[in-house]
CSV table of C-alpha atoms in Angstrom, one decimal:
chain,number,residue,atom,x,y,z
C,325,MET,CA,-11.0,7.4,108.4
C,326,ARG,CA,-7.8,8.2,106.5
C,327,PRO,CA,-6.1,4.8,107.2
C,328,LEU,CA,-9.3,3.1,105.9
C,329,VAL,CA,-9.1,5.2,102.7
C,330,ILE,CA,-5.5,4.2,102.2
C,331,THR,CA,-6.4,0.5,102.8
C,332,VAL,CA,-9.2,0.6,100.2
C,333,ALA,CA,-7.0,2.3,97.7
C,334,ALA,CA,-4.3,-0.2,98.2
C,335,LEU,CA,-6.8,-3.0,97.8
C,336,VAL,CA,-8.1,-1.6,94.6
C,337,GLY,CA,-4.5,-1.3,93.3
C,338,LEU,CA,-3.7,-4.9,94.2
C,339,LEU,CA,-6.9,-6.1,92.5
C,340,ALA,CA,-5.9,-4.1,89.4
C,341,VAL,CA,-2.4,-5.5,89.4
C,342,SER,CA,-3.8,-9.0,89.9
C,343,SER,CA,-6.2,-8.6,87.0
C,344,THR,CA,-3.5,-7.3,84.7
C,345,THR,CA,-1.2,-10.2,85.7
C,346,HIS,CA,-3.9,-12.8,85.0
C,347,ALA,CA,-4.5,-11.3,81.6
C,348,GLN,CA,-0.9,-11.2,80.6
C,349,PRO,CA,-0.2,-13.5,77.6
C,350,LYS,CA,2.1,-16.5,78.1
C,351,PHE,CA,3.1,-19.6,76.1
C,352,VAL,CA,3.0,-17.7,72.8
C,353,ARG,CA,3.4,-20.2,69.9
C,354,VAL,CA,3.1,-20.2,66.1
C,355,SER,CA,2.2,-23.0,63.7
C,356,TRP,CA,0.5,-23.6,60.4
C,357,ASP,CA,-3.1,-24.8,60.3
C,358,GLN,CA,-3.5,-24.2,56.6
C,359,ALA,CA,-1.9,-27.2,54.9
C,360,ASP,CA,-1.1,-25.5,51.5
C,361,ALA,CA,-0.5,-21.9,52.6
C,362,VAL,CA,2.6,-21.8,54.7
C,363,GLY,CA,3.8,-18.8,52.8
C,364,THR,CA,0.7,-16.6,53.4
C,365,THR,CA,-0.8,-17.7,56.7
C,366,MET,CA,0.3,-18.2,60.3
C,367,LYS,CA,-1.7,-19.5,63.4
C,368,ILE,CA,-0.8,-17.7,66.6
C,369,MET,CA,-1.9,-19.1,70.0
C,370,TRP,CA,-1.3,-18.1,73.6
C,371,ASN,CA,-2.7,-18.7,77.1
C,372,THR,CA,-3.9,-16.3,79.8
C,373,ASP,CA,-5.3,-16.9,83.3
C,374,SER,CA,-8.2,-14.6,82.6
C,375,PRO,CA,-11.2,-15.4,80.4
C,376,GLY,CA,-11.7,-11.7,79.8
C,377,ALA,CA,-8.3,-11.1,78.3
C,378,SER,CA,-8.1,-9.6,74.8
C,379,THR,CA,-7.5,-11.8,71.8
C,380,MET,CA,-5.6,-9.5,69.3
C,381,VAL,CA,-2.4,-9.6,67.3
C,382,GLU,CA,-0.6,-6.6,66.0
C,383,TYR,CA,1.9,-7.4,63.3
C,384,GLY,CA,4.0,-5.9,60.5
C,385,LEU,CA,7.4,-5.7,58.9
C,386,THR,CA,8.8,-3.7,61.9
C,387,SER,CA,8.0,-3.4,65.5
C,388,ALA,CA,5.8,-0.5,64.6
C,389,TYR,CA,3.4,-3.2,63.3
C,390,GLY,CA,0.6,-1.4,61.4
C,391,GLN,CA,-1.8,-4.3,61.0
C,392,THR,CA,-4.2,-5.9,63.5
C,393,ALA,CA,-6.0,-9.2,63.5
C,394,VAL,CA,-8.6,-10.4,66.0
C,395,GLY,CA,-9.3,-14.0,66.9
C,396,SER,CA,-11.2,-16.1,69.4
C,397,SER,CA,-10.6,-17.7,72.8
C,398,PHE,CA,-12.0,-20.6,74.8
C,399,VAL,CA,-11.7,-21.6,78.4
C,400,SER,CA,-9.6,-24.8,78.7
C,401,ALA,CA,-9.1,-26.9,81.8
C,402,GLY,CA,-7.2,-26.1,85.0
C,403,ALA,CA,-3.8,-24.3,84.7
C,404,LEU,CA,-4.2,-24.1,80.9
C,405,GLY,CA,-6.6,-21.2,81.6
C,406,THR,CA,-7.9,-19.5,78.5
C,407,ILE,CA,-6.5,-20.4,75.1
C,408,HIS,CA,-6.4,-17.6,72.5
C,409,GLU,CA,-6.2,-18.2,68.7
C,410,VAL,CA,-5.6,-15.7,65.9
C,411,ALA,CA,-5.2,-16.7,62.3
C,412,LEU,CA,-3.1,-14.4,60.1
C,413,SER,CA,-3.7,-14.4,56.3
C,414,ASP,CA,-2.6,-12.6,53.2
C,415,LEU,CA,1.0,-12.5,54.4
C,416,GLU,CA,3.9,-12.2,52.0
C,417,PRO,CA,5.9,-15.4,51.4
C,418,LEU,CA,9.5,-15.6,52.7
C,419,THR,CA,9.1,-12.5,54.8
C,420,THR,CA,10.0,-11.8,58.4
C,421,TYR,CA,7.1,-10.3,60.5
C,422,HIS,CA,7.2,-8.7,63.9
C,423,TYR,CA,4.2,-9.3,66.1
C,424,ARG,CA,2.8,-9.1,69.6
C,425,VAL,CA,-0.3,-10.6,71.2
C,426,GLY,CA,-2.8,-9.5,73.7
C,427,GLY,CA,-4.6,-6.2,73.7
C,428,ALA,CA,-5.9,-3.6,76.2
C,429,THR,CA,-5.6,-6.1,79.0
C,430,GLY,CA,-1.9,-6.6,78.4
C,431,TRP,CA,0.6,-7.1,75.6
C,432,SER,CA,3.3,-9.7,75.1
C,433,ASP,CA,6.9,-8.9,74.1
C,434,ASP,CA,7.7,-8.3,70.5
C,435,TYR,CA,8.5,-11.5,68.6
C,436,THR,CA,9.3,-12.4,65.0
C,437,PHE,CA,8.3,-15.3,62.7
C,438,ASN,CA,9.2,-16.1,59.1
C,439,THR,CA,6.7,-17.1,56.4
C,440,GLY,CA,7.4,-20.0,54.1
C,441,PRO,CA,7.6,-20.1,50.3
C,442,ALA,CA,4.6,-19.5,48.1
C,443,ALA,CA,2.4,-22.4,47.4
C,444,ASP,CA,3.5,-22.7,43.8
C,445,ASP,CA,7.3,-22.5,44.6
C,446,PRO,CA,8.9,-25.3,42.6
C,447,GLY,CA,11.9,-25.7,44.9
C,448,CYS,CA,13.8,-22.4,44.3
C,449,ASN,CA,14.3,-21.7,48.0
C,450,PRO,CA,16.3,-23.8,50.4
C,451,ILE,CA,14.6,-25.6,53.2
C,452,ARG,CA,16.0,-26.5,56.6
C,453,PHE,CA,14.0,-28.5,59.2
C,454,VAL,CA,14.8,-30.4,62.4
C,455,ALA,CA,13.3,-33.8,63.3
C,456,MET,CA,13.3,-35.0,66.9
C,457,GLY,CA,11.1,-36.8,69.3
C,458,ASP,CA,10.4,-38.3,72.8
C,459,GLY,CA,11.1,-35.2,74.7
C,460,ARG,CA,8.9,-36.4,77.6
C,461,SER,CA,10.0,-37.0,81.1
C,462,ASP,CA,10.4,-40.4,82.7
C,463,PHE,CA,8.6,-39.0,85.7
C,464,ASP,CA,5.3,-37.2,86.1
C,465,ALA,CA,6.6,-33.8,85.1
C,466,GLY,CA,5.7,-33.5,81.5
C,467,PRO,CA,8.9,-32.8,79.5
C,468,SER,CA,12.3,-34.2,80.4
C,469,PRO,CA,14.8,-31.9,82.1
C,470,HIS,CA,16.9,-32.4,79.0
C,471,TRP,CA,14.2,-31.2,76.6
C,472,LYS,CA,14.7,-27.5,77.0
C,473,HIS,CA,18.5,-27.7,76.4
C,474,ILE,CA,18.1,-30.1,73.4
C,475,LEU,CA,15.4,-27.9,71.8
C,476,GLY,CA,17.6,-24.9,72.3
C,477,GLU,CA,20.5,-26.5,70.5
C,478,ALA,CA,18.3,-27.6,67.7
C,479,VAL,CA,16.9,-24.0,67.3
C,480,ASP,CA,20.5,-22.7,67.2
C,481,ARG,CA,20.7,-24.6,63.8
C,482,ASP,CA,18.3,-22.0,62.5
C,483,PRO,CA,15.6,-24.3,61.0
C,484,ASP,CA,12.5,-23.1,59.2
C,485,PHE,CA,10.4,-25.4,61.4
C,486,ILE,CA,10.6,-28.5,63.6
C,487,VAL,CA,8.7,-31.8,63.3
C,488,LEU,CA,8.2,-34.0,66.4
C,489,THR,CA,7.8,-37.7,66.4
C,490,GLY,CA,5.6,-37.8,69.5
C,491,ASP,CA,5.6,-38.2,73.3
C,492,GLN,CA,5.9,-34.6,74.2
C,493,VAL,CA,4.7,-35.4,77.8
C,494,LYS,CA,4.6,-38.4,80.1
C,495,ASP,CA,0.8,-38.5,80.5
C,496,GLY,CA,-1.3,-36.5,78.0
C,497,ALA,CA,-4.3,-36.5,80.4
C,498,VAL,CA,-2.5,-34.5,83.0
C,499,ILE,CA,-3.0,-30.8,82.5
C,500,ASN,CA,0.1,-29.6,84.4
C,501,GLN,CA,2.3,-31.7,82.3
C,502,TRP,CA,1.2,-29.8,79.2
C,503,VAL,CA,1.7,-26.5,81.1
C,504,ASN,CA,5.3,-27.6,82.0
C,505,TRP,CA,5.9,-28.5,78.3
C,506,LEU,CA,4.7,-25.1,77.2
C,507,GLU,CA,6.9,-23.4,79.7
C,508,ASP,CA,10.0,-25.3,78.6
C,509,THR,CA,9.2,-24.8,74.9
C,510,ASP,CA,8.7,-21.0,75.3
C,511,GLY,CA,12.1,-20.1,74.0
C,512,ALA,CA,11.3,-21.5,70.6
C,513,SER,CA,7.6,-21.7,70.1
C,514,PRO,CA,7.0,-17.9,69.5
C,515,LEU,CA,9.6,-17.9,66.7
C,516,LEU,CA,9.1,-20.9,64.5
C,517,PRO,CA,6.4,-23.5,63.9
C,518,ILE,CA,6.7,-26.7,65.9
C,519,MET,CA,4.6,-29.4,64.1
C,520,PRO,CA,4.1,-32.5,66.3
C,521,SER,CA,2.7,-36.0,65.9
C,522,LEU,CA,0.7,-37.8,68.5
C,523,GLY,CA,2.5,-40.3,70.7
C,524,ASN,CA,1.0,-42.9,73.0
C,525,HIS,CA,2.0,-40.9,76.1
C,526,ASP,CA,0.4,-37.7,74.6
C,527,ASP,CA,-3.0,-39.3,74.3
C,528,ASP,CA,-5.8,-39.0,76.8
C,529,SER,CA,-9.3,-40.4,77.3
C,530,VAL,CA,-10.9,-37.8,74.9
C,531,ASP,CA,-10.6,-38.0,71.1
C,532,GLY,CA,-10.9,-35.1,68.7
C,533,ALA,CA,-10.9,-31.3,69.3
C,534,MET,CA,-11.3,-31.5,73.1
C,535,ALA,CA,-8.3,-33.7,73.7
C,536,LEU,CA,-5.7,-31.7,75.5
C,537,TYR,CA,-3.2,-32.4,72.7
C,538,ASN,CA,-5.5,-30.8,70.2
C,539,GLN,CA,-6.2,-27.8,72.5
C,540,VAL,CA,-2.5,-27.1,73.0
C,541,PHE,CA,-1.6,-27.2,69.3
C,542,GLY,CA,-3.0,-25.4,66.2
C,543,LEU,CA,-2.6,-27.8,63.3
C,544,PRO,CA,-4.3,-28.5,60.0
C,545,ASP,CA,-7.5,-30.7,60.1
C,546,ASN,CA,-7.6,-33.7,57.9
C,547,ASP,CA,-10.7,-34.1,55.7
C,548,VAL,CA,-11.6,-37.6,57.0
C,549,THR,CA,-12.1,-37.1,60.8
C,550,GLY,CA,-12.0,-33.3,60.8
C,551,THR,CA,-9.4,-33.4,63.5
C,552,GLU,CA,-5.7,-32.6,63.9
C,553,ASP,CA,-4.7,-36.1,64.9
C,554,TYR,CA,-3.2,-36.7,61.5
C,555,TYR,CA,-2.5,-34.0,58.9
C,556,TYR,CA,-0.1,-32.8,56.2
C,557,PHE,CA,1.5,-29.5,55.1
C,558,THR,CA,3.5,-28.6,52.0
C,559,TYR,CA,6.6,-26.4,52.1
C,560,GLY,CA,8.2,-25.5,48.7
C,561,ASN,CA,8.9,-28.7,46.8
C,562,ALA,CA,8.3,-30.9,49.9
C,563,ILE,CA,5.4,-32.5,51.6
C,564,PHE,CA,5.3,-33.5,55.3
C,565,VAL,CA,2.7,-35.9,56.7
C,566,ALA,CA,2.0,-36.6,60.4
C,567,LEU,CA,0.2,-39.8,61.2
C,568,SER,CA,-1.4,-41.0,64.5
C,569,MET,CA,-0.6,-44.4,65.8
C,570,VAL,CA,-2.9,-44.1,68.8
C,571,THR,CA,-6.2,-42.7,67.4
C,572,TYR,CA,-8.3,-43.4,64.4
C,573,THR,CA,-6.5,-46.7,63.7
C,574,GLY,CA,-9.4,-48.5,62.1
C,575,GLY,CA,-10.5,-49.6,58.7
C,576,ALA,CA,-10.9,-53.0,57.0
C,577,TYR,CA,-7.5,-53.7,58.6
C,578,PRO,CA,-5.5,-51.7,61.1
C,579,PHE,CA,-4.7,-48.2,59.9
C,580,GLN,CA,-6.4,-48.7,56.6
C,581,GLN,CA,-8.3,-45.4,56.9
C,582,GLN,CA,-5.2,-43.4,57.5
C,583,ALA,CA,-3.3,-45.3,54.7
C,584,ASP,CA,-6.0,-44.5,52.2
C,585,TRP,CA,-6.0,-40.9,53.2
C,586,LEU,CA,-2.1,-40.9,53.0
C,587,ASP,CA,-2.3,-42.4,49.5
C,588,LYS,CA,-4.8,-39.7,48.4
C,589,VAL,CA,-2.7,-36.8,49.9
C,590,LEU,CA,0.5,-38.0,48.2
C,591,THR,CA,-1.2,-38.5,44.9
C,592,GLU,CA,-2.7,-35.0,45.0
C,593,HIS,CA,0.6,-33.4,46.0
C,594,PRO,CA,3.3,-34.9,43.8
C,595,LYS,CA,6.2,-33.1,45.5
C,596,THR,CA,9.8,-33.7,44.8
C,597,TRP,CA,10.5,-34.6,48.5
C,598,LYS,CA,8.2,-36.6,50.7
C,599,PHE,CA,8.5,-37.0,54.4
C,600,VAL,CA,6.2,-38.9,56.8
C,601,TYR,CA,6.5,-38.8,60.6
C,602,PHE,CA,4.7,-40.5,63.5
C,603,HIS,CA,5.5,-42.4,66.7
C,604,HIS,CA,5.7,-46.2,66.4
C,605,PRO,CA,8.4,-47.4,64.1
C,606,LEU,CA,7.8,-49.9,61.3
C,607,TYR,CA,11.3,-51.3,61.8
C,608,THR,CA,13.6,-51.1,64.8
C,609,GLY,CA,16.5,-52.8,66.5
C,610,VAL,CA,15.4,-55.0,69.4
C,611,LEU,CA,17.0,-55.3,72.8
C,612,GLY,CA,16.2,-58.6,74.4
C,613,ILE,CA,14.6,-61.8,73.2
C,614,PRO,CA,11.4,-61.1,71.2
C,615,GLY,CA,8.4,-62.6,72.9
C,616,LEU,CA,10.3,-63.3,76.0
C,617,VAL,CA,12.3,-60.4,77.4
C,618,GLU,CA,11.9,-57.2,75.5
C,619,LEU,CA,13.7,-54.1,76.8
C,620,ASN,CA,12.4,-51.8,74.1
C,621,HIS,CA,9.4,-51.6,71.8
C,622,PRO,CA,9.3,-54.1,68.9
C,623,PRO,CA,8.8,-53.4,65.2
C,624,ASN,CA,5.3,-53.2,63.9
C,625,GLU,CA,4.0,-53.0,67.5
C,626,VAL,CA,0.5,-51.8,66.6
C,627,GLY,CA,0.2,-53.7,63.3
C,628,GLN,CA,0.7,-50.7,61.1
C,629,ASN,CA,3.1,-52.1,58.6
C,630,ALA,CA,0.6,-53.9,56.4
C,631,ALA,CA,-1.3,-50.6,55.7
C,632,LEU,CA,1.6,-48.1,55.6
C,633,ALA,CA,4.6,-49.9,54.0
C,634,PRO,CA,2.9,-50.4,50.6
C,635,VAL,CA,1.9,-46.6,50.5
C,636,PHE,CA,5.5,-45.6,51.3
C,637,ASP,CA,6.7,-47.9,48.5
C,638,LYS,CA,4.1,-46.7,46.0
C,639,HIS,CA,5.0,-43.1,46.4
C,640,HIS,CA,8.6,-43.5,47.2
C,641,VAL,CA,8.5,-41.6,50.4
C,642,ASP,CA,12.1,-40.3,51.0
C,643,ILE,CA,12.4,-40.5,54.8
C,644,VAL,CA,10.1,-41.8,57.5
C,645,PHE,CA,10.8,-40.4,60.9
C,646,THR,CA,9.6,-42.2,64.0
C,647,GLY,CA,10.3,-42.3,67.7
C,648,HIS,CA,9.0,-44.5,70.6
C,649,ASN,CA,12.3,-46.2,71.2
C,650,HIS,CA,14.7,-43.9,72.9
C,651,HIS,CA,17.7,-44.1,70.6
C,652,TYR,CA,18.9,-43.2,67.2
C,653,GLN,CA,18.8,-45.7,64.3
C,654,ARG,CA,19.0,-45.1,60.6
C,655,PHE,CA,18.3,-47.8,58.1
C,656,ALA,CA,19.6,-48.1,54.5
C,657,PRO,CA,16.9,-47.5,51.9
C,658,LEU,CA,14.2,-50.2,52.4
C,659,CYS,CA,11.5,-51.6,50.2
C,660,CYS,CA,8.8,-54.1,49.9
C,661,GLY,CA,8.4,-55.1,53.6
C,662,GLY,CA,4.6,-55.5,53.5
C,663,ASP,CA,3.3,-56.7,56.9
C,664,ALA,CA,6.7,-58.1,57.9
C,665,ASP,CA,8.8,-56.8,60.8
C,666,HIS,CA,11.7,-56.3,58.3
C,667,ALA,CA,12.1,-54.9,54.8
C,668,THR,CA,14.6,-55.5,52.1
C,669,PRO,CA,17.6,-53.2,51.8
C,670,VAL,CA,17.8,-52.0,48.2
C,671,GLY,CA,21.1,-50.0,48.3
C,672,SER,CA,19.8,-47.0,46.4
C,673,PHE,CA,17.9,-43.9,47.6
C,674,GLU,CA,16.1,-44.0,44.2
C,675,ASP,CA,14.6,-47.4,45.0
C,676,GLY,CA,13.7,-47.3,48.7
C,677,THR,CA,12.7,-45.3,51.8
C,678,VAL,CA,15.0,-44.4,54.6
C,679,HIS,CA,13.6,-45.2,58.0
C,680,VAL,CA,14.9,-43.2,61.0
C,681,ILE,CA,14.2,-43.6,64.7
C,682,THR,CA,14.8,-40.3,66.4
C,683,GLY,CA,13.7,-40.8,70.0
C,684,GLY,CA,16.4,-38.9,71.8
C,685,ALA,CA,15.0,-35.5,72.6
C,686,GLY,CA,14.8,-36.0,76.4
C,687,ALA,CA,13.5,-39.3,77.7
C,688,LEU,CA,15.9,-41.8,79.2
C,689,THR,CA,18.0,-43.1,76.3
C,690,TYR,CA,19.8,-46.4,75.8
C,691,ASP,CA,23.2,-44.8,76.4
C,692,LEU,CA,24.9,-48.0,77.6
C,693,PRO,CA,27.9,-50.0,76.4
C,694,TYR,CA,27.3,-52.3,73.4
C,695,VAL,CA,23.6,-51.2,73.0
C,696,PRO,CA,24.2,-49.4,69.7
C,697,GLU,CA,26.0,-52.5,68.4
C,698,LEU,CA,23.1,-54.7,69.5
C,699,LEU,CA,20.5,-52.4,67.9
C,700,CYS,CA,22.4,-52.3,64.6
C,701,LEU,CA,22.3,-56.1,64.3
C,702,THR,CA,18.8,-55.6,62.7
C,703,PRO,CA,19.0,-56.2,58.9
C,704,GLY,CA,19.4,-52.9,57.0
C,705,SER,CA,20.7,-50.9,59.9
C,706,GLU,CA,23.3,-48.3,59.0
C,707,THR,CA,23.9,-46.2,62.1
C,708,CYS,CA,22.8,-46.5,65.8
C,709,SER,CA,23.4,-44.4,68.9
C,710,GLY,CA,22.1,-44.4,72.4
C,711,LYS,CA,22.8,-40.6,72.9
C,712,HIS,CA,20.4,-37.7,73.1
C,713,HIS,CA,20.2,-36.2,69.6
C,714,TYR,CA,18.3,-34.4,66.9
C,715,VAL,CA,18.3,-34.5,63.1
C,716,VAL,CA,18.9,-31.6,60.7
C,717,VAL,CA,17.8,-31.9,57.0
C,718,ASP,CA,18.7,-29.3,54.3
C,719,ILE,CA,17.1,-29.3,50.9
C,720,ASP,CA,18.2,-27.2,48.0
C,721,GLY,CA,16.3,-28.0,44.9
C,722,LEU,CA,17.1,-31.6,44.0
C,723,ASP,CA,19.8,-32.0,46.7
C,724,LEU,CA,19.3,-33.2,50.3
C,725,HIS,CA,21.8,-33.1,53.0
C,726,TYR,CA,21.1,-35.1,56.2
C,727,GLN,CA,22.9,-34.8,59.6
C,728,ALA,CA,22.3,-36.3,63.0
C,729,TRP,CA,23.9,-34.6,66.0
C,730,THR,CA,24.3,-35.6,69.6
C,731,THR,CA,23.7,-32.8,72.1
C,732,SER,CA,25.6,-31.3,75.0
C,733,SER,CA,22.9,-32.5,77.4
C,734,GLN,CA,23.3,-36.3,78.0
C,735,LEU,CA,22.3,-38.8,80.6
C,736,THR,CA,25.4,-38.4,82.8
C,737,SER,CA,26.8,-35.0,81.8
C,738,ASN,CA,26.2,-31.6,80.2
C,739,SER,CA,29.2,-30.5,78.2
C,740,GLU,CA,30.0,-29.1,74.8
C,741,ASP,CA,32.3,-32.1,74.4
C,742,ASN,CA,29.2,-34.3,74.0
C,743,VAL,CA,28.3,-32.6,70.7
C,744,ALA,CA,29.2,-34.7,67.7
C,745,LEU,CA,28.1,-35.5,64.2
C,746,ILE,CA,27.0,-39.2,64.4
C,747,ASP,CA,25.4,-39.6,60.9
C,748,GLU,CA,25.4,-37.9,57.5
C,749,PHE,CA,24.4,-38.6,54.0
C,750,TRP,CA,23.3,-36.9,50.8
C,751,ILE,CA,20.6,-37.6,48.2
C,752,THR,CA,20.4,-36.1,44.7
C,753,LYS,CA,17.2,-36.5,42.7
C,754,ASN,CA,17.5,-37.5,39.1
C,755,GLU,CA,14.9,-35.0,37.9
C,756,VAL,CA,14.7,-31.8,35.9
C,757,GLU,CA,15.9,-28.8,37.8
C,758,PRO,CA,13.2,-26.4,38.8
C,759,ASN,CA,12.8,-23.3,36.7
C,760,CYS,CA,13.8,-20.5,39.0
C,761,LEU,CA,14.3,-17.7,36.5
C,762,VAL,CA,12.6,-14.6,37.6
C,763,ILE,CA,10.4,-13.5,34.7
C,764,PRO,CA,9.7,-9.7,34.9
C,765,GLU,CA,6.1,-8.6,34.9
C,766,PRO,CA,5.0,-7.2,31.6
C,767,GLY,CA,5.0,-3.4,31.3
C,768,PRO,CA,2.3,-1.2,29.9
C,769,GLU,CA,1.4,-1.7,26.2
C,770,PRO,CA,3.3,0.6,23.9
C,771,GLY,CA,1.3,3.6,22.6
C,772,PRO,CA,1.3,5.0,19.0
C,773,GLU,CA,4.7,5.9,17.7
C,774,PRO,CA,5.5,9.6,18.1
C,775,ALA,CA,5.5,11.8,15.0
C,776,PRO,CA,9.0,12.2,13.6
C,777,GLU,CA,10.7,15.3,14.7
C,778,ALA,CA,11.2,18.1,12.1
C,779,GLU,CA,14.6,18.1,10.7
C,780,PRO,CA,16.5,21.2,11.9
C,781,ALA,CA,17.1,23.9,9.2
C,782,PRO,CA,20.5,23.8,7.8
C,783,GLU,CA,22.8,26.4,9.4
C,784,ALA,CA,23.8,29.3,7.1
C,785,GLU,CA,27.3,29.1,5.9
C,786,PRO,CA,29.5,31.7,7.5
C,787,ALA,CA,30.5,34.6,5.2
C,788,PRO,CA,34.0,34.1,3.9
C,789,GLU,CA,36.6,36.1,5.7
C,790,ALA,CA,38.0,39.1,3.9
C,791,GLU,CA,41.3,38.5,2.3
C,792,PRO,CA,44.2,40.4,3.8
C,793,PRO,CA,44.9,43.6,1.8
C,794,GLY,CA,47.5,43.6,-0.9
C,795,TRP,CA,50.4,46.1,-1.3
C,796,LEU,CA,48.4,48.6,-3.5
C,797,ALA,CA,45.6,48.8,-1.0
C,798,LEU,CA,48.2,49.3,1.8
C,799,ALA,CA,49.8,52.2,-0.1
C,800,ALA,CA,46.5,53.8,-0.6
C,801,MET,CA,45.7,53.5,3.1
C,802,LEU,CA,49.1,55.1,4.0
C,803,ALA,CA,48.5,58.0,1.6
C,804,ARG,CA,45.1,58.7,3.1
C,805,ALA,CA,46.5,58.7,6.6
C,806,LEU,CA,49.2,61.3,5.6
C,807,ILE,CA,46.6,63.6,4.1
C,808,LEU,CA,44.4,63.4,7.2
C,809,ARG,CA,47.5,64.2,9.4
C,810,ARG,CA,48.4,67.3,7.3
C,811,ARG,CA,44.8,68.6,7.5
C,812,ARG,CA,44.9,68.2,11.3
C,813,ARG,CA,48.1,70.3,11.5
C,814,GLN,CA,46.7,73.0,9.3
C,815,SER,CA,43.6,73.2,11.5
C,816,ALA,CA,45.7,73.4,14.6
C,817,GLY,CA,47.7,76.3,13.1
C,818,ARG,CA,44.7,78.4,12.4
C,819,SER,CA,43.4,78.0,15.8
C,820,MET,CA,46.6,79.4,17.2
């Protein structure tokens, strides 16, 4: 019977190990789902292979944690397993927090994240973000084999967060492609918010909360559809708005519903800096002969220009980031395009919106001779490149510094020699500088004045020193001494 006992014990041990492994957290990721509270909230999500796994976050200013939050979970589809969500609140702005996720069934490693500025911050703290897009594969694998490397180089720039212009995967209806994307993003997603927009390849046959895209990400809901398909968030003196070019495209004319919502959001949040990002570009260089042979996507492909361009002009959106075409293209400030495929270059950042196509985060790029020159034939084009790349934007009060960088991972080679600055510009706003003086909190109200202290009694004047004796007194003292001496001698003689 002994061998049987050992076999049963071993089986129980294997089952216990298997259960623990299935409950182990994976694909940990942070984001913001409260649009106006990036300084005090953080959404934390992760996946497990066990529906019975714990949904808890321990967090604090050190790896000793000290605070605990509990969330909820739901069973997703296939290899996505169970998705866990915990919302942290009442955090301190501009603070680094340690955290781990899981619970009694298994804990993750220790991670850190940084909160953003307070909601009323007028722009007193610098902002750095990265914009990039089209990290998908050209095959049925989800993300591109370049994506992980390009993302890593972008994270090395130490941004506060990353915005994506869409097409994270090749086919958004395929579960394993999202699993592959989560695996390849795991080096960054636990550390800083990645805020995507929905690309045509990310979409599936389901709209709303049950779409795989919306299950994978934890983003703010808009107040029109109640979904995450399009949303906004504020960060210091800037607002970021993500639109969807593939869902909720209706209205009296294409995209009118989203355009009205965008107009309302920008009106209610008059931030110094305004950024909008989505997938299909309003304007783009064209490869081929429009209407006959088109090697890339045309401008205004889904008829979005008539709805969106006037809103960008009305609110003077500073930069619009898009993707869809797998190259880099930056236009001079543009205005007043309406429903046309082209807009008017205005020559001044104060009078127009900069449109940027950043579709080089992994998918096959147009890295061929003469392609950049052909793309930049489009009116208003300033800089074009067919290389894999990402964009870094720094904001400090009223100053913006923009850079576009190629990456080491390119179509035909992987080398540090491929890294280069391909575009750069500065914008300075002609506005009143934010008041960043720190006003001390008022102290306690003063009490009654203390009674005046009694004046100290005047010190007694010291007695005057005796004057040294004169010659008469000295003579008297000598005479007295002689008399005393004679008497001592007389007394001594009697005693003998």
